[in-house]
CSV table of C-alpha atoms in Angstrom, one decimal:
chain,number,residue,atom,x,y,z
H,1,MET,CA,8.5,12.5,10.5
H,2,ILE,CA,8.7,16.3,10.9
H,3,GLY,CA,10.8,15.7,14.0
H,4,SER,CA,13.2,13.4,12.3
H,5,ILE,CA,13.6,15.9,9.3
H,6,LEU,CA,14.4,18.7,11.8
H,7,THR,CA,16.9,16.5,13.6
H,8,LEU,CA,18.6,15.7,10.2
H,9,ILE,CA,18.7,19.4,9.3
H,10,PHE,CA,20.4,20.4,12.6
H,11,LEU,CA,22.8,17.5,12.6
H,12,THR,CA,23.8,18.1,9.0
H,13,MET,CA,24.4,21.8,9.5
H,14,PHE,CA,26.6,21.3,12.6
H,15,ILE,CA,28.5,18.4,11.2
H,16,TYR,CA,29.2,20.4,8.0
H,17,PHE,CA,30.7,23.3,9.9
H,18,ILE,CA,32.6,21.3,12.4
H,19,ALA,CA,34.1,18.8,9.9
H,20,CYS,CA,35.1,21.6,7.6
H,21,ALA,CA,36.7,23.8,10.2
H,22,GLN,CA,39.1,21.0,11.4
H,23,ALA,CA,42.3,19.6,10.2
H,24,PRO,CA,43.1,18.2,7.6
H,25,GLY,CA,41.0,20.7,5.7
H,26,ILE,CA,38.4,20.4,2.9
H,27,THR,CA,40.9,19.5,0.2
H,28,GLU,CA,41.8,16.2,1.8
H,29,LEU,CA,38.4,15.7,3.4
H,30,LYS,CA,36.5,15.5,0.1
H,31,GLY,CA,38.5,12.6,-1.0
H,32,LYS,CA,37.8,10.5,2.2
H,33,LEU,CA,35.3,7.7,2.4
H,34,LEU,CA,34.9,8.3,6.2
H,35,PRO,CA,35.4,11.9,6.8
H,36,LEU,CA,34.6,11.8,10.5
H,37,SER,CA,37.4,9.2,11.3
H,38,TYR,CA,40.1,11.9,11.7
H,39,GLY,CA,38.2,13.8,14.3
H,40,PHE,CA,37.4,10.7,16.3
H,41,GLY,CA,41.0,9.4,16.1
H,42,GLN,CA,42.2,12.7,17.6
H,43,MET,CA,39.6,12.7,20.3
H,44,PHE,CA,40.0,9.2,21.5
H,45,HIS,CA,43.8,9.1,20.8
H,46,ILE,CA,43.4,6.1,18.5
H,47,SER,CA,44.6,5.5,14.9
H,48,GLU,CA,42.3,6.7,12.0
H,49,ARG,CA,42.1,3.0,11.0
H,50,MET,CA,40.6,2.0,14.4
H,51,ALA,CA,38.3,5.2,14.3
H,52,ASN,CA,36.7,3.7,11.1
H,53,PHE,CA,34.8,1.3,13.5
H,54,ILE,CA,32.9,4.2,15.2
H,55,SER,CA,31.2,5.1,11.8
H,56,ILE,CA,30.0,1.6,11.0
H,57,PRO,CA,26.4,1.9,12.4
H,58,CYS,CA,25.9,5.1,10.4
H,59,LEU,CA,27.0,3.3,7.3
H,60,ILE,CA,24.7,0.3,7.7
H,61,ILE,CA,21.5,2.1,8.5
H,62,PRO,CA,20.9,3.6,5.0
H,63,ILE,CA,21.4,0.2,3.5
H,64,VAL,CA,18.7,-1.4,5.8
H,65,GLY,CA,16.3,1.4,4.8
H,66,PHE,CA,17.0,1.2,1.1
H,67,VAL,CA,16.7,-2.5,0.8
H,68,PHE,CA,13.5,-2.2,2.7
H,69,GLY,CA,12.2,0.3,0.0
H,70,GLY,CA,13.5,-1.4,-2.9
H,71,SER,CA,12.0,-4.7,-1.9
H,72,ARG,CA,8.6,-3.0,-1.4
H,73,GLN,CA,9.0,-1.4,-4.8
H,74,LEU,CA,9.5,-4.9,-6.4
H,75,TRP,CA,6.5,-6.2,-4.5
H,76,ALA,CA,4.3,-3.2,-5.7
H,77,LEU,CA,5.3,-3.8,-9.3
H,78,SER,CA,4.5,-7.4,-9.1
H,79,ASN,CA,1.1,-6.5,-7.5
H,80,SER,CA,0.3,-4.6,-10.6
H,81,GLY,CA,1.3,-7.5,-12.9
H,82,LEU,CA,4.4,-5.8,-14.2
H,83,LEU,CA,6.8,-8.3,-12.7
H,84,PRO,CA,6.3,-12.1,-12.2
H,85,SER,CA,3.7,-12.9,-9.5
H,86,VAL,CA,6.4,-15.0,-7.5
H,87,LEU,CA,7.5,-11.6,-6.1
H,88,MET,CA,4.1,-11.1,-4.5
H,89,ARG,CA,4.8,-13.8,-1.9
H,90,ARG,CA,5.1,-12.2,1.6
H,91,ASN,CA,5.0,-13.0,5.4
H,92,GLN,CA,1.4,-12.8,6.5
H,93,ASP,CA,2.3,-11.8,10.0
H,94,THR,CA,5.0,-9.1,9.4
H,95,ASN,CA,4.2,-8.0,5.8
H,96,ALA,CA,7.8,-8.8,4.8
H,97,PRO,CA,7.9,-9.5,1.1
H,98,TYR,CA,10.7,-12.3,1.3
H,99,ALA,CA,10.7,-13.2,-2.4
H,100,ALA,CA,11.2,-9.5,-3.5
H,101,LEU,CA,13.8,-9.1,-0.8
H,102,ILE,CA,15.9,-11.9,-2.0
H,103,THR,CA,15.6,-10.7,-5.6
H,104,GLU,CA,16.5,-7.2,-4.6
H,105,GLU,CA,19.7,-8.4,-2.7
H,106,LEU,CA,20.6,-10.7,-5.6
H,107,LEU,CA,20.3,-7.7,-8.1
H,108,ILE,CA,22.5,-5.6,-5.8
H,109,LEU,CA,25.1,-8.3,-5.6
H,110,LEU,CA,25.1,-8.8,-9.5
H,111,ALA,CA,25.4,-5.0,-10.0
H,112,MET,CA,28.3,-4.8,-7.5
H,113,ILE,CA,30.2,-7.7,-9.2
H,114,ILE,CA,29.7,-6.3,-12.7
H,115,ILE,CA,30.8,-2.7,-11.8
H,116,ARG,CA,33.6,-3.6,-9.4
H,117,TYR,CA,35.3,-6.1,-11.7
H,118,GLY,CA,34.0,-5.0,-15.0
H,119,PHE,CA,35.1,-1.2,-15.0
H,120,GLN,CA,38.2,0.5,-13.8
H,121,ASP,CA,36.8,3.8,-12.4
H,122,ASN,CA,33.6,2.3,-11.1
H,123,SER,CA,32.5,4.9,-8.6
H,124,MET,CA,32.0,7.7,-11.3
H,125,ILE,CA,30.1,5.4,-13.6
H,126,LEU,CA,27.8,4.3,-10.8
H,127,PHE,CA,27.4,8.0,-9.7
H,128,TYR,CA,26.3,9.0,-13.3
H,129,LEU,CA,24.1,6.0,-13.7
H,130,TYR,CA,22.0,6.3,-10.6
H,131,ILE,CA,21.8,10.1,-11.1
H,132,LEU,CA,20.4,9.6,-14.6
H,133,ALA,CA,18.0,7.0,-13.3
H,134,SER,CA,16.9,9.2,-10.3
H,135,ALA,CA,16.5,12.3,-12.7
H,136,SER,CA,14.3,10.2,-15.0
H,137,VAL,CA,12.1,9.2,-12.0
H,138,HIS,CA,11.8,12.8,-10.7
H,139,ILE,CA,11.1,14.2,-14.2
H,140,ILE,CA,8.2,11.7,-14.7
H,141,ALA,CA,7.0,12.5,-11.1
H,142,PHE,CA,6.8,16.2,-11.8
H,143,ILE,CA,4.9,15.6,-15.1
H,144,THR,CA,2.5,13.3,-13.2
H,145,TYR,CA,1.9,16.2,-10.7
H,146,ILE,CA,1.3,18.7,-13.4
H,147,ALA,CA,-1.1,16.3,-15.2
H,148,PHE,CA,-2.9,15.7,-11.9
H,149,LYS,CA,-3.3,19.4,-11.3
H,150,ASN,CA,-4.6,20.0,-14.9
H,151,LYS,CA,-6.9,17.0,-15.1
H,152,TYR,CA,-8.3,17.0,-11.5
H,153,PRO,CA,-8.0,20.6,-10.1
H,154,ALA,CA,-10.9,19.9,-7.6
H,155,LEU,CA,-9.2,16.9,-5.9
H,156,ARG,CA,-9.5,17.1,-2.2
H,157,ARG,CA,-6.2,17.0,-0.4
H,158,GLU,CA,-5.2,16.9,3.2
H,159,PHE,CA,-2.0,18.9,2.4
H,160,VAL,CA,-1.9,21.6,-0.2
H,161,ASN,CA,1.4,22.6,-1.5
H,162,PRO,CA,1.9,26.4,-1.0
H,163,VAL,CA,4.0,26.7,-4.1
H,164,GLY,CA,1.5,24.9,-6.2
H,165,VAL,CA,2.1,23.8,-9.8
H,166,TYR,CA,4.9,26.4,-10.2
H,167,GLY,CA,6.9,24.3,-7.8
H,168,ALA,CA,6.6,21.4,-10.1
H,169,TYR,CA,7.6,23.4,-13.1
H,170,ILE,CA,10.8,24.7,-11.2
H,171,GLY,CA,11.6,21.1,-10.1
H,172,LEU,CA,11.1,19.7,-13.6
H,173,PHE,CA,13.5,22.5,-14.9
H,174,ILE,CA,16.1,21.7,-12.3
H,175,PHE,CA,16.0,17.9,-13.0
H,176,LEU,CA,16.1,18.5,-16.8
H,177,ILE,CA,19.3,20.5,-16.3
H,178,ILE,CA,20.9,17.7,-14.3
H,179,PHE,CA,19.8,15.2,-16.9
H,180,VAL,CA,21.3,17.4,-19.7
H,181,SER,CA,24.4,18.3,-17.7
H,182,ILE,CA,25.3,14.5,-17.4
H,183,LEU,CA,24.4,13.8,-21.1
H,184,GLY,CA,26.2,16.6,-22.7
H,185,LEU,CA,28.5,18.6,-20.4
H,186,GLN,CA,30.7,16.1,-18.7
H,187,HIS,CA,33.7,15.4,-21.0
H,188,THR,CA,34.9,12.1,-19.3
H,189,LYS,CA,34.8,8.4,-20.4
H,190,GLU,CA,32.5,7.5,-17.6
H,191,SER,CA,30.0,10.1,-18.7
H,192,ILE,CA,29.7,8.4,-22.1
H,193,ILE,CA,29.4,4.9,-20.7
H,194,ALA,CA,26.6,6.0,-18.2
H,195,PRO,CA,24.2,7.4,-21.0
H,196,ILE,CA,24.7,4.4,-23.2
H,197,SER,CA,24.0,2.1,-20.3
H,198,ILE,CA,20.8,4.0,-19.4
H,199,GLY,CA,19.8,3.8,-23.1
H,200,PHE,CA,20.3,0.2,-23.0
H,201,PHE,CA,18.1,0.0,-19.8
H,202,PHE,CA,15.4,2.0,-21.4
H,203,PHE,CA,15.5,-0.2,-24.5
H,204,PHE,CA,15.4,-3.4,-22.4
H,205,GLY,CA,12.5,-2.0,-20.3
H,206,THR,CA,10.5,-1.0,-23.3
H,207,CYS,CA,11.0,-4.5,-25.0
H,208,TYR,CA,10.0,-6.1,-21.7
H,209,TYR,CA,6.9,-4.0,-21.3
H,210,PHE,CA,5.5,-4.5,-24.8
H,211,GLY,CA,6.6,-8.1,-25.0
H,212,TYR,CA,5.5,-9.4,-21.6
H,213,ALA,CA,4.2,-6.9,-19.0
H,214,ASN,CA,1.7,-5.1,-21.3
H,215,LYS,CA,-0.5,-8.1,-21.8
H,216,ARG,CA,-0.4,-9.2,-18.1
H,217,GLN,CA,-0.7,-5.9,-16.2
H,218,PHE,CA,-3.7,-5.0,-14.2
H,219,TYR,CA,-4.6,-2.3,-11.7
H,220,SER,CA,-3.9,-3.3,-8.1
H,221,GLU,CA,-6.5,-2.6,-5.4
H,222,ASP,CA,-4.8,0.7,-4.4
H,223,GLU,CA,-4.7,1.9,-8.0
H,224,GLN,CA,-8.4,1.1,-8.4
H,225,LYS,CA,-9.3,3.1,-5.3
H,226,ALA,CA,-7.4,6.0,-6.9
H,227,PHE,CA,-9.3,5.6,-10.1
H,228,PHE,CA,-12.5,5.9,-8.2
H,229,ILE,CA,-11.5,9.1,-6.4
H,230,THR,CA,-10.3,10.9,-9.6
H,231,TYR,CA,-13.5,9.9,-11.6
H,232,ILE,CA,-15.8,11.0,-8.7
H,233,ILE,CA,-14.2,14.3,-8.4
H,234,ASN,CA,-14.5,15.3,-12.0
H,235,GLY,CA,-18.0,13.9,-12.4
H,236,LYS,CA,-17.0,12.3,-15.6
H,237,PHE,CA,-16.8,8.7,-16.7
H,238,PHE,CA,-19.6,8.0,-14.4
H,239,PHE,CA,-20.4,4.8,-16.2
H,240,LEU,CA,-16.9,3.7,-16.0
H,241,PHE,CA,-17.0,4.2,-12.3
H,242,LEU,CA,-20.2,2.1,-12.1
H,243,PHE,CA,-18.5,-0.5,-14.2
H,244,PHE,CA,-15.5,-0.6,-11.8
H,245,ILE,CA,-17.9,-0.8,-8.8
H,246,PHE,CA,-19.5,-3.9,-10.2
H,247,TYR,CA,-16.2,-5.3,-11.3
H,248,LEU,CA,-14.8,-4.9,-7.9
H,249,PHE,CA,-17.9,-6.3,-6.2
H,250,PHE,CA,-18.0,-9.4,-8.5
H,251,TYR,CA,-14.3,-9.8,-8.3
H,252,ASN,CA,-14.2,-9.8,-4.6
H,253,SER,CA,-17.3,-11.9,-4.1
H,254,PHE,CA,-15.9,-14.4,-6.7
H,255,PHE,CA,-12.6,-14.8,-4.9
H,256,THR,CA,-14.0,-14.8,-1.4
H,257,LYS,CA,-16.4,-17.6,-2.4
H,258,PHE,CA,-13.8,-20.0,-3.9
P,1,MET,CA,-0.2,13.8,-4.6
P,2,ILE,CA,0.4,11.5,-1.7
P,3,SER,CA,-2.1,13.3,0.6
P,4,SER,CA,-4.9,13.2,-2.1
P,5,LEU,CA,-4.4,9.6,-3.2
P,6,PRO,CA,-2.8,7.6,-0.4
P,7,PHE,CA,-0.8,4.8,-1.8
P,8,SER,CA,1.5,2.2,-0.3
P,9,GLY,CA,2.5,1.1,-3.8
P,10,GLY,CA,4.9,3.8,-4.8
P,11,LEU,CA,4.9,6.9,-7.0
P,12,TYR,CA,4.8,4.8,-10.2
P,13,ALA,CA,1.2,3.8,-9.5
P,14,LEU,CA,0.1,7.5,-9.5
P,15,SER,CA,1.9,7.9,-12.9
P,16,ARG,CA,-0.1,4.9,-14.3
P,17,VAL,CA,-3.3,6.5,-13.3
P,18,ALA,CA,-2.5,10.1,-14.3
P,19,LEU,CA,-0.4,9.7,-17.4
P,20,ASN,CA,-0.4,6.3,-19.0
P,21,PRO,CA,0.6,2.7,-18.0
P,22,TYR,CA,3.8,2.7,-20.1
P,23,LEU,CA,5.2,5.8,-18.4
P,24,GLY,CA,4.1,4.5,-15.0
P,25,PHE,CA,6.0,1.3,-15.8
P,26,LEU,CA,9.1,3.3,-16.8
P,27,MET,CA,9.0,5.2,-13.6
P,28,GLY,CA,8.8,2.1,-11.4
P,29,TYR,CA,11.5,0.4,-13.5
P,30,PHE,CA,13.9,3.3,-13.2
P,31,GLU,CA,13.2,3.5,-9.5
P,32,VAL,CA,14.2,-0.2,-9.1
P,33,ILE,CA,17.4,0.5,-11.1
P,34,HIS,CA,18.1,3.6,-9.1
P,35,ASN,CA,17.6,1.7,-5.8
P,36,VAL,CA,19.8,-1.2,-6.9
P,37,LEU,CA,22.6,1.1,-8.1
P,38,ILE,CA,22.6,3.4,-5.2
P,39,MET,CA,23.0,0.4,-2.8
P,40,ALA,CA,25.8,-0.9,-5.0
P,41,SER,CA,27.6,2.4,-4.6
P,42,ALA,CA,27.1,2.3,-0.8
P,43,ILE,CA,28.3,-1.3,-0.3
P,44,ILE,CA,31.4,-1.2,-2.6
P,45,PRO,CA,33.1,1.5,-0.6
P,46,LEU,CA,32.3,-0.6,2.6
P,47,GLY,CA,34.2,-3.4,1.2
P,48,TRP,CA,37.2,-1.0,0.8
P,49,VAL,CA,36.7,0.2,4.4
P,50,GLY,CA,36.7,-3.4,5.6
P,51,THR,CA,39.9,-4.2,3.6
P,52,GLU,CA,41.6,-1.2,5.1
P,53,THR,CA,40.5,-1.6,8.7
P,54,PHE,CA,41.0,-5.4,9.0
P,55,GLN,CA,44.0,-5.4,6.6
P,56,THR,CA,42.7,-8.3,4.6
P,57,PRO,CA,43.6,-9.1,0.9
P,58,TYR,CA,41.6,-7.4,-1.8
P,59,CYS,CA,40.0,-10.6,-3.0
P,60,PHE,CA,38.1,-10.7,0.3
P,61,GLU,CA,36.0,-7.6,-0.6
P,62,PRO,CA,32.9,-9.7,-1.8
P,63,MET,CA,32.9,-11.4,1.7
P,64,TYR,CA,32.2,-8.0,3.3
P,65,TRP,CA,29.4,-7.3,0.7
P,66,ILE,CA,27.8,-10.7,1.4
P,67,GLY,CA,28.1,-10.2,5.2
P,68,ILE,CA,26.3,-6.8,5.0
P,69,LEU,CA,23.6,-8.2,2.7
P,70,VAL,CA,22.9,-11.2,4.9
P,71,PHE,CA,22.7,-8.9,8.0
P,72,VAL,CA,20.3,-6.6,6.1
P,73,PHE,CA,18.3,-9.5,4.8
P,74,ILE,CA,17.9,-11.0,8.3
P,75,ILE,CA,16.5,-7.7,9.7
P,76,ASN,CA,14.2,-7.1,6.7
P,77,ALA,CA,13.0,-10.8,6.6
P,78,PHE,CA,11.9,-10.6,10.3
P,79,GLY,CA,10.0,-7.4,9.5
P,80,GLY,CA,7.6,-5.9,11.8
P,81,LYS,CA,8.7,-5.2,15.3
P,82,VAL,CA,12.2,-6.6,14.9
P,83,PHE,CA,12.8,-4.4,11.8
P,84,TRP,CA,11.6,-1.2,13.4
P,85,THR,CA,13.3,-1.8,16.7
P,86,THR,CA,16.7,-2.6,15.0
P,87,ASN,CA,16.2,0.5,13.0
P,88,ARG,CA,15.4,2.6,16.0
P,89,ILE,CA,18.5,1.3,17.8
P,90,LEU,CA,20.7,1.9,14.9
P,91,GLY,CA,19.3,5.3,14.4
P,92,ILE,CA,19.8,6.4,18.0
P,93,ILE,CA,23.4,5.0,18.0
P,94,SER,CA,24.0,6.9,14.7
P,95,ILE,CA,22.6,10.2,16.2
P,96,LEU,CA,24.7,9.7,19.4
P,97,ILE,CA,27.9,9.2,17.3
P,98,LEU,CA,27.2,12.4,15.4
P,99,ILE,CA,26.6,14.2,18.8
P,100,VAL,CA,29.9,12.9,20.1
P,101,TYR,CA,31.5,14.4,17.0
P,102,PHE,CA,30.3,17.8,18.1
P,103,PHE,CA,32.9,17.6,20.9
P,104,THR,CA,35.8,16.9,18.6
P,105,PRO,CA,36.9,20.5,18.6
P,106,ILE,CA,38.0,20.0,22.3
P,107,SER,CA,40.9,17.9,21.2
P,108,ASN,CA,41.3,19.3,17.6
P,109,SER,CA,41.9,23.0,16.9
P,110,ILE,CA,39.3,24.7,14.7
P,111,ASP,CA,39.7,27.4,12.2
P,112,TYR,CA,37.0,27.7,9.6
P,113,TYR,CA,38.8,30.2,7.3
P,114,GLN,CA,42.0,28.3,7.3
P,115,TYR,CA,40.7,24.8,6.7
P,116,THR,CA,38.0,25.7,4.1
P,117,GLN,CA,40.5,27.4,1.8
P,118,PRO,CA,41.0,25.1,-1.2
P,119,THR,CA,44.6,24.1,-1.6
P,120,SER,CA,46.7,22.4,-4.2
P,121,THR,CA,49.9,20.4,-3.3
P,122,ILE,CA,52.9,20.3,-5.6
P,123,ILE,CA,55.5,17.6,-5.0
P,124,THR,CA,59.1,18.5,-6.2
P,125,THR,CA,61.9,15.9,-6.0
P,126,THR,CA,65.5,17.2,-5.9
P,127,GLY,CA,68.0,14.4,-5.6
P,128,THR,CA,67.0,12.3,-2.7
P,129,THR,CA,64.7,14.8,-0.9
P,130,THR,CA,61.1,15.3,-1.7
P,131,ILE,CA,59.5,18.5,-0.8
P,132,ALA,CA,55.6,19.0,-0.8
P,133,THR,CA,54.5,22.7,-1.1
P,134,THR,CA,50.9,23.5,-0.4
P,135,THR,CA,49.5,26.7,-1.9
P,136,SER,CA,46.0,28.1,-1.6
P,137,VAL,CA,44.0,28.2,-4.8
P,138,HIS,CA,41.9,31.3,-5.6
P,139,ARG,CA,38.2,30.5,-6.2
P,140,SER,CA,36.8,31.6,-9.3
P,141,PHE,CA,33.5,31.2,-11.0
P,142,ASP,CA,33.3,28.7,-13.8
P,143,ILE,CA,30.0,27.9,-15.5
P,144,LYS,CA,31.3,24.5,-16.7
P,145,LYS,CA,32.3,23.5,-13.2
P,146,MET,CA,28.9,24.6,-12.0
P,147,PHE,CA,27.2,22.2,-14.4
P,148,GLN,CA,29.8,19.4,-13.5
P,149,TYR,CA,28.9,19.6,-9.8
P,150,MET,CA,25.2,20.2,-10.2
P,151,PRO,CA,24.3,16.5,-10.3
P,152,LEU,CA,25.6,16.3,-6.7
P,153,GLY,CA,22.5,18.3,-5.7
P,154,ILE,CA,20.4,15.2,-6.2
P,155,TRP,CA,21.6,13.8,-2.8
P,156,TRP,CA,19.2,16.1,-1.1
P,157,TYR,CA,16.2,14.1,-2.6
P,158,VAL,CA,17.7,10.6,-2.6
P,159,GLY,CA,15.5,8.2,-0.5
P,160,ILE,CA,12.6,10.6,0.1
P,161,GLU,CA,10.4,8.7,-2.4
P,162,LEU,CA,10.8,5.5,-0.4
P,163,VAL,CA,9.1,6.8,2.8
P,164,PRO,CA,5.5,6.1,1.6
P,165,PHE,CA,6.4,2.4,1.5
P,166,ALA,CA,6.7,2.3,5.2
P,167,CYS,CA,3.0,3.5,5.5
P,168,ILE,CA,1.8,-0.1,5.1
P,169,ASP,CA,3.2,-0.8,8.6
P,170,THR,CA,1.4,2.1,10.4
P,171,PRO,CA,-2.1,1.9,11.8
P,172,ASN,CA,-2.9,5.6,11.2
P,173,VAL,CA,-2.4,5.9,7.4
P,174,SER,CA,-4.0,9.3,6.9
P,175,TYR,CA,-1.7,10.8,9.6
P,176,CYS,CA,1.3,9.4,7.9
P,177,PHE,CA,0.3,10.8,4.4
P,178,LEU,CA,-0.3,14.2,5.9
P,179,ASN,CA,3.0,14.3,7.8
P,180,ILE,CA,5.2,13.2,4.8
P,181,PRO,CA,4.4,16.2,2.7
P,182,ARG,CA,4.7,18.5,5.7
P,183,SER,CA,8.1,17.2,6.5
P,184,HIS,CA,9.1,17.6,2.8
P,185,TYR,CA,8.1,21.3,3.1
P,186,PHE,CA,10.6,21.6,5.9
P,187,TYR,CA,13.2,19.8,3.9
P,188,SER,CA,12.7,22.1,0.9
P,189,PHE,CA,13.7,25.0,3.2
P,190,PHE,CA,16.9,23.1,3.9
P,191,SER,CA,17.6,22.7,0.2
P,192,PHE,CA,16.8,26.4,-0.4
P,193,SER,CA,19.3,27.4,2.3
P,194,SER,CA,22.0,25.3,0.8
P,195,PHE,CA,21.2,27.0,-2.5
P,196,LEU,CA,21.6,30.4,-0.9
P,197,CYS,CA,24.9,29.3,0.5
P,198,SER,CA,26.1,28.3,-2.9
P,199,LEU,CA,24.9,31.7,-4.3
P,200,GLN,CA,26.9,33.5,-1.6
P,201,ASN,CA,29.9,31.5,-2.7
P,202,LEU,CA,29.3,32.5,-6.2
P,203,PHE,CA,29.0,36.2,-5.5
P,204,GLN,CA,32.1,36.1,-3.4
P,205,SER,CA,34.1,34.6,-6.3
P,206,LEU,CA,33.0,37.1,-8.8
């Protein structure tokens, strides 16, 4: 992991300087979908259109990774009872959650059809939308980290962040600025559609949660383990811990029996 | 958080435990929306590239999308060794392509100061002749522009939250959960260096 991140850093730095220092210059380069094609075309004496082929593996690999992560996310949500249990189905040999995989791909296809044929300048709407969603995720993640630090300061960790809780405050501040800059500081038509859409998603999600998921949700095995650790560390809720131990014990023995 | 409470279920589970179940759900829900939209934004341009490269009609674009989704589905559905081997091969090919790009200055002249100068092109038509004049634009600091471009910085963080999902496939989970935060530590240095670059740009323009 560390090696791959270092490879990424060196490659990005070199590509950044080499691509910017070549013809046709940054003004044209920033509008291109495949910015490396011009350089490859010059090198191999082929047209820019043919040079597009060279970049195809680089374009496909992030899609493979994101669909992998997205399907596991759906699978994990269904494991907590927040999504229908059909999505829990997976291949026992390879761990591949095929039901979640199909759902993820259908959702992507649906989103593409709506955005490509429903809106004119679709790329900017998409950009604002996923940045708003991503900023929301990061804001909640930083609040979670701060809550963990305050509630369970004695938690044993294998890796301790050298910046500590202040890093989380800085991160929270940065993502709040990003959130606000899209909500209020971009005076384009797309920047109005995106917050309205995210508001709709929020409303739909809240209705879904309180109408359906709230009654059916439970804590998956992983989450229960986390509960145990946090309660042991603080020495509180000892009885709750005992209750969970008994609960897990009876739960497991009941299901292994039948 | 990852190193203290190792999870393969995603960040939302930690929020459910630390904050409350509703915020945890919202986090997981927004992560799903984010993943779906980011993939849509990556595959739609691939349709344009396919149309441009193979010179097909615009109505064929969904065919390229479906082709890519089917390919990705097959790799992911096999899972396990097939998935990781394909990923490794694609990763090595991608790195090799980028390394080949390092040698493009051999056939293409490079001049960093000339080509990084922002320019604007004005097209003037007099009679039957069209003349395009390109002039360099003076960089100036604009707080509104800074806020407009600030959301682009989120690209540094896209995808890193998905790494813990791969930990279910590894035999040594604790090693995995120790390595991920360490690599993020390196990664933050990278983000910080880009932040310094933008600061340098800002001071130059003042």
